Tab-separated table of C-alpha atoms in Angstrom:
chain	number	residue	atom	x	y	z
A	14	UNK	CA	51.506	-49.298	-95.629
A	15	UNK	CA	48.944	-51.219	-93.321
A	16	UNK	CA	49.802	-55.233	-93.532
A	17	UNK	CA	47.949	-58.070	-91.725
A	18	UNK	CA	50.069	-61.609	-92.430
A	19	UNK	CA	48.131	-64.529	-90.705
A	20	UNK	CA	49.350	-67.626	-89.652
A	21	UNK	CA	49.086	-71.158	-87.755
A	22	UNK	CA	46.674	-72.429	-90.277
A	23	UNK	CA	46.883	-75.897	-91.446
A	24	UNK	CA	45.403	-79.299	-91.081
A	25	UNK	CA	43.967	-80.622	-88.165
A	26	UNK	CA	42.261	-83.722	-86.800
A	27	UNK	CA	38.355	-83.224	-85.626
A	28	UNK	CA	38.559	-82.215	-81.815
A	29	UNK	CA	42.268	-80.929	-82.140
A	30	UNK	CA	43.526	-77.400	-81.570
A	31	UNK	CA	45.473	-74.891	-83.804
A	32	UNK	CA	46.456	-71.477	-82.884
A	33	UNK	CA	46.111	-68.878	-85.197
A	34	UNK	CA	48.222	-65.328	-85.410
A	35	UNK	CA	47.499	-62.305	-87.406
A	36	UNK	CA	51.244	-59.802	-87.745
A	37	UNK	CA	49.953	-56.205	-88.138
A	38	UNK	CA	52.790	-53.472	-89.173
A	39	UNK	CA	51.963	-50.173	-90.793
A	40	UNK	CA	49.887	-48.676	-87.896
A	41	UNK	CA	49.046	-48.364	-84.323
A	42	UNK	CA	48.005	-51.699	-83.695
A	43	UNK	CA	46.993	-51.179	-80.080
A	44	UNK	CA	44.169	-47.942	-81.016
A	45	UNK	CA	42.277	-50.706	-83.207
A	46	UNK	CA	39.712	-53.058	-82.637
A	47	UNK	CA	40.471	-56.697	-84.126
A	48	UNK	CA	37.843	-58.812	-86.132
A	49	UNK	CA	38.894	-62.336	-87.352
A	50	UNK	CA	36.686	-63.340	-90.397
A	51	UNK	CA	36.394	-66.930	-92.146
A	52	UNK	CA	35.340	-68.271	-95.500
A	53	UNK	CA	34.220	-72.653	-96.309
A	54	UNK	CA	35.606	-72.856	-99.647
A	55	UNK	CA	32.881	-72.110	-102.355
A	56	UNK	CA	30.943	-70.280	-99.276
A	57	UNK	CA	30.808	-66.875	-97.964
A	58	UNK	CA	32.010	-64.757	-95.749
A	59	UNK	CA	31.408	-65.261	-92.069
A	60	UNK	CA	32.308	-63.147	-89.133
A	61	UNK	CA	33.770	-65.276	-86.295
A	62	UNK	CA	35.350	-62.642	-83.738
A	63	UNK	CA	36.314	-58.904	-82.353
A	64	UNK	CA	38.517	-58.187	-79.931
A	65	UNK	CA	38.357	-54.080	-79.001
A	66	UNK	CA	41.890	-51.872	-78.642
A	67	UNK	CA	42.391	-52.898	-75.381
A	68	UNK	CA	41.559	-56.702	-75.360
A	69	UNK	CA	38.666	-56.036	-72.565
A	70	UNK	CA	35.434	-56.273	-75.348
A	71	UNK	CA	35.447	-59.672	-77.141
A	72	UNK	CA	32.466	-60.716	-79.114
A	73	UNK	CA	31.985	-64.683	-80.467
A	74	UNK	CA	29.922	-66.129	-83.350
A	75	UNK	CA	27.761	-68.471	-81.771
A	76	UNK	CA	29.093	-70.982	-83.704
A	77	UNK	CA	32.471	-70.624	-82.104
A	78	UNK	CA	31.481	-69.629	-78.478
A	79	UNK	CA	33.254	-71.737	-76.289
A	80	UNK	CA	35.523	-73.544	-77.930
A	81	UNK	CA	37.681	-70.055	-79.981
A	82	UNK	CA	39.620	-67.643	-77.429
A	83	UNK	CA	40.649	-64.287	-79.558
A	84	UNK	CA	43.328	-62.156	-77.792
A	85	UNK	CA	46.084	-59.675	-78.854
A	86	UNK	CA	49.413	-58.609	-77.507
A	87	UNK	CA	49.778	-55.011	-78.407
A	88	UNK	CA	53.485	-55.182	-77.354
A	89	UNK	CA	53.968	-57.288	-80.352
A	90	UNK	CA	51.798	-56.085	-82.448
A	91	UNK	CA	49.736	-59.478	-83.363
A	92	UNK	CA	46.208	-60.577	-82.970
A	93	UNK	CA	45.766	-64.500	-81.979
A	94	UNK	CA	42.741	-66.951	-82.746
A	95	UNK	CA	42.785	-70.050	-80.423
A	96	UNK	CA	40.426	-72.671	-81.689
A	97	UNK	CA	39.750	-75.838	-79.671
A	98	UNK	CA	37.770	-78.918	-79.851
A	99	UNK	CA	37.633	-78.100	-84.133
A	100	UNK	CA	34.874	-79.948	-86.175
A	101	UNK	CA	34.938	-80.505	-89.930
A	102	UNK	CA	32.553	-77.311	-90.331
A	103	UNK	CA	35.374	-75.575	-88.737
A	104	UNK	CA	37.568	-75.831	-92.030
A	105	UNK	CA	37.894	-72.345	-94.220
A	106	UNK	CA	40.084	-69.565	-95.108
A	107	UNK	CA	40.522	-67.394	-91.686
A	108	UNK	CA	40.917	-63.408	-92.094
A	109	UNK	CA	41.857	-61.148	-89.733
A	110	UNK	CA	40.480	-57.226	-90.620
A	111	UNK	CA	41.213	-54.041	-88.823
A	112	UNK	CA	37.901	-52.286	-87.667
A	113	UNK	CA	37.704	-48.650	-88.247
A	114	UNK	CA	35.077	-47.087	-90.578
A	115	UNK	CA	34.374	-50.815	-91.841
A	116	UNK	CA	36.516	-53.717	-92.295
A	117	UNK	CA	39.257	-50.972	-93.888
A	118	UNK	CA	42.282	-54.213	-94.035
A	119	UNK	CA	42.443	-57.842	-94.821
A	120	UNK	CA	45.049	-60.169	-94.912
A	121	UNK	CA	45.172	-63.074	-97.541
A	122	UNK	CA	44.222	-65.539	-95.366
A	123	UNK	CA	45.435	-68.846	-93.899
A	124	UNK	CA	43.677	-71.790	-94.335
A	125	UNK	CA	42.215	-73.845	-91.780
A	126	UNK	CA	41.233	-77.860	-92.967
A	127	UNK	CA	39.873	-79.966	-90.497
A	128	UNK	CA	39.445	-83.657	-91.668
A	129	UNK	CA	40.515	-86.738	-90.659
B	17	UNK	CA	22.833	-64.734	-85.334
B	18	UNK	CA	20.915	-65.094	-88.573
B	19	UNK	CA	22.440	-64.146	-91.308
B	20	UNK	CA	21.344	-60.821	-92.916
B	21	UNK	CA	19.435	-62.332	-96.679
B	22	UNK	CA	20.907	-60.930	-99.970
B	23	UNK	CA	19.799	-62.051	-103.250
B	24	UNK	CA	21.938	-64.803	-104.845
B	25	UNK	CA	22.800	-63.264	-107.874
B	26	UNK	CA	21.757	-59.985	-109.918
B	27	UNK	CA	22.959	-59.372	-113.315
B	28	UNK	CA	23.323	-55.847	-115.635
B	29	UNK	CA	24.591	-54.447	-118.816
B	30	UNK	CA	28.036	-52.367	-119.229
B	31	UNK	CA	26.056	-48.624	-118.444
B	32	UNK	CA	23.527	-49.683	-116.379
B	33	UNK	CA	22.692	-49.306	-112.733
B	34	UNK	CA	22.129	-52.324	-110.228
B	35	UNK	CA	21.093	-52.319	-106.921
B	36	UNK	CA	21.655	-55.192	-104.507
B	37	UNK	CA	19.494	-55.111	-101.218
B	38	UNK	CA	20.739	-56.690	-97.596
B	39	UNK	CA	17.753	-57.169	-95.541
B	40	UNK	CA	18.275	-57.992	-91.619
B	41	UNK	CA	16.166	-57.000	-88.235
B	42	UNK	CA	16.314	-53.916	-85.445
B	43	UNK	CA	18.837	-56.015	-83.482
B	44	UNK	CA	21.148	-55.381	-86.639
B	45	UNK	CA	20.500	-53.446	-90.257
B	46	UNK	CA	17.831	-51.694	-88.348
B	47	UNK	CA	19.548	-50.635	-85.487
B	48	UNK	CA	22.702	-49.307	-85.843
B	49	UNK	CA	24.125	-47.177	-88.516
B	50	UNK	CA	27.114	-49.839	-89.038
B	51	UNK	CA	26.331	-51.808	-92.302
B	52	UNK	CA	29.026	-52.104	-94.693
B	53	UNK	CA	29.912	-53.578	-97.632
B	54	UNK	CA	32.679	-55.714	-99.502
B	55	UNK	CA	33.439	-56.249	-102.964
B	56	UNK	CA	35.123	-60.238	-103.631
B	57	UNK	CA	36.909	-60.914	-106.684
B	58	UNK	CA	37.501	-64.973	-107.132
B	59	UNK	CA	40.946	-66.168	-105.001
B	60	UNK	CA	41.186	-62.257	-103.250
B	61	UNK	CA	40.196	-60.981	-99.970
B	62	UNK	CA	37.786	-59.078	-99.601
B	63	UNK	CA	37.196	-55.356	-100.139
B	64	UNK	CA	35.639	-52.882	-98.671
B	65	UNK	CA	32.996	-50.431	-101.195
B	66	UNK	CA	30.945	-48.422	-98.209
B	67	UNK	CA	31.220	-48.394	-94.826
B	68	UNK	CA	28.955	-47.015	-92.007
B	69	UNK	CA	25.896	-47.598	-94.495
B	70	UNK	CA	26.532	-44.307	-97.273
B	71	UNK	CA	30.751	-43.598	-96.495
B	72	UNK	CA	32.980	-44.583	-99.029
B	73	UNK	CA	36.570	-44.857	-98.962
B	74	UNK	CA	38.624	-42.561	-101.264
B	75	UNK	CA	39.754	-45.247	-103.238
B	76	UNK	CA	36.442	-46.545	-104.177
B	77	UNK	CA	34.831	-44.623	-107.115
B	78	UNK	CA	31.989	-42.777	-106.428
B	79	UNK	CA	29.980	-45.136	-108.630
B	80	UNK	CA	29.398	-47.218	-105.483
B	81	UNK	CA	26.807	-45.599	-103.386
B	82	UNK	CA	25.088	-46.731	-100.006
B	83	UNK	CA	21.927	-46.380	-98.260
B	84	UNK	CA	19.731	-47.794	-95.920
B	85	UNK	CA	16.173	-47.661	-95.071
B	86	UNK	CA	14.075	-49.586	-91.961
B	87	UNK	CA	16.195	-53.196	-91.957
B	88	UNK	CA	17.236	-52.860	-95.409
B	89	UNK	CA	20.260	-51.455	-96.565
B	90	UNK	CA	21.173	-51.055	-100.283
B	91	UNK	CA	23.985	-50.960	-102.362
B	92	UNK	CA	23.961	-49.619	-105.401
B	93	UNK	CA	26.545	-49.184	-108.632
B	94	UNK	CA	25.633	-47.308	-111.596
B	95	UNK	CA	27.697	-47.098	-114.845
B	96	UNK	CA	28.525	-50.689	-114.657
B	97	UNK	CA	31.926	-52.406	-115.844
B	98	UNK	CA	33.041	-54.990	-116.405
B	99	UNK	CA	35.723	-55.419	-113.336
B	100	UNK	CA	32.696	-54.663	-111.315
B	101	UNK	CA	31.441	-58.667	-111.811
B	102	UNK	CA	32.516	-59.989	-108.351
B	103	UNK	CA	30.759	-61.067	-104.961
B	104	UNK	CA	29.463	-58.867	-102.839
B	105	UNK	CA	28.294	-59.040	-99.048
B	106	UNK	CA	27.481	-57.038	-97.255
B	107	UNK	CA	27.700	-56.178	-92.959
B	108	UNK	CA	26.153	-55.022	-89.937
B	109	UNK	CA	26.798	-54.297	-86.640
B	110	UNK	CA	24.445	-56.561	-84.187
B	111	UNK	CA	25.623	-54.952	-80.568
B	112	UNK	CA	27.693	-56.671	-78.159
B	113	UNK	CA	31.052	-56.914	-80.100
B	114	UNK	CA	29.082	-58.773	-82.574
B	115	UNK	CA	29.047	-58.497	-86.725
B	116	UNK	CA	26.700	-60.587	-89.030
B	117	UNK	CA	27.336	-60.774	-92.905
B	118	UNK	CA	25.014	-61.228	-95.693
B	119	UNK	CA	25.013	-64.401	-97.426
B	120	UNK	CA	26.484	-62.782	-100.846
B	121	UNK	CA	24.701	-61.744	-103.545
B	122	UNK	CA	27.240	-62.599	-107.201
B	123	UNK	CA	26.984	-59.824	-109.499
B	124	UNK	CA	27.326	-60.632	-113.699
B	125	UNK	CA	27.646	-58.020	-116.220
B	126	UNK	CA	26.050	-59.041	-119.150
């Protein structure tokens, strides 16, 4: 059975940091691209970041270009989200999906609350 | 990165046949054959109805049907129930490692 657990979310001053990690199991983690989706409570869904199978192909959200690093250890079998320099818009629910034939997995989420 | 415009809400009887539209440009609906679309429930994650503009996963009943036409890609559910009032949004491709969403279109059955 495919799983996806995220974690790392949490509250978080404006301008901090927070780490995010997404545990696959159930499948060959390292033959899958990696998208990280997020959600503003009451708001809808917004696509943030894809990493490709073998971490060389990243794509960014413009909104997040330059201050989010995606990456993946495929040894371990977990997808990461760094997110720097986080503003109040910043704060939702943060997905990561599996990316074959659509977004085919979800996990339930961690949520993300920046606010001082 | 604009997002792709969906109607805000669309509404139908139990029977009946809706069809929500997702309209976007060539650099995304238009150009690639990658739209695909997700079904929210209120507190769930997301999931996915059609992917790759007209596939559908076996666990989705065949109900839920895709198409797309120019920069306008469809979805469409016929013999509506009522566990099909949700959220929907749908997804495309926009080259360069890049997705856009819709902004959701909520669906009531009447």
């Amino acid at each position: 059975e495919v799983q996806l657990v995220e974690s790392g979310g949490g509250l978080v001053q404006p301008g901090g940091s927070l780490r995010l990690s997404c545990a696959a199991s159930g499948f060959t983690f390292s033959m899958y691209a990696m998208n990280w989706v997020r959600q503003a409570p009451g708001k809808g869904l917004v696509w943030v970041s894809r990493i490709k199978s073998d971490g060389n192909s990243i794509g960014y959200a413009d909104s997040v270009k330059g201050r989010f690093t995606v990456s993946r250890d495929n040894a371990k079998n977990t997808l990461y989200l760094q997110m720097n320099s986080l503003r109040v818009d910043d704060t939702a629910v943060y997905y990561c999906t599996r990316d074959y034939e659509g977004l085919a997995y979800w996990g339930q989420g961690t949520p993300v609350t920046v606010s001082s | 990165q604009s997002a792709l415009t969906q109607p805000r809400s669309v509404s139908g009887s139990p029977g009946q046949s809706v069809t929500i539209s997702c309209t976007g440009s060539s650099s995304d609906v238009g150009g690639y054959n990658y739209v695909s679309w997700y079904q929210q429930h209120p507190g769930k994650a997301p999931k996915l109805m059609i992917y790759d503009v007209s596939g559908r996963p076996s666990a989705v009943p065949d109900r839920f049907s895709g198409s797309k036409s120019g920069n306008t890609a469809s979805l469409t559910i016929s013999g509506l129930q009522a566990e099909d009032e949700a959220d929907y949004y749908c997804c495309s491709y926009a080259g360069s490692n890049t997705f856009v969403f819709g902004g959701g279109t909520k669906l009531t059955v009447l």
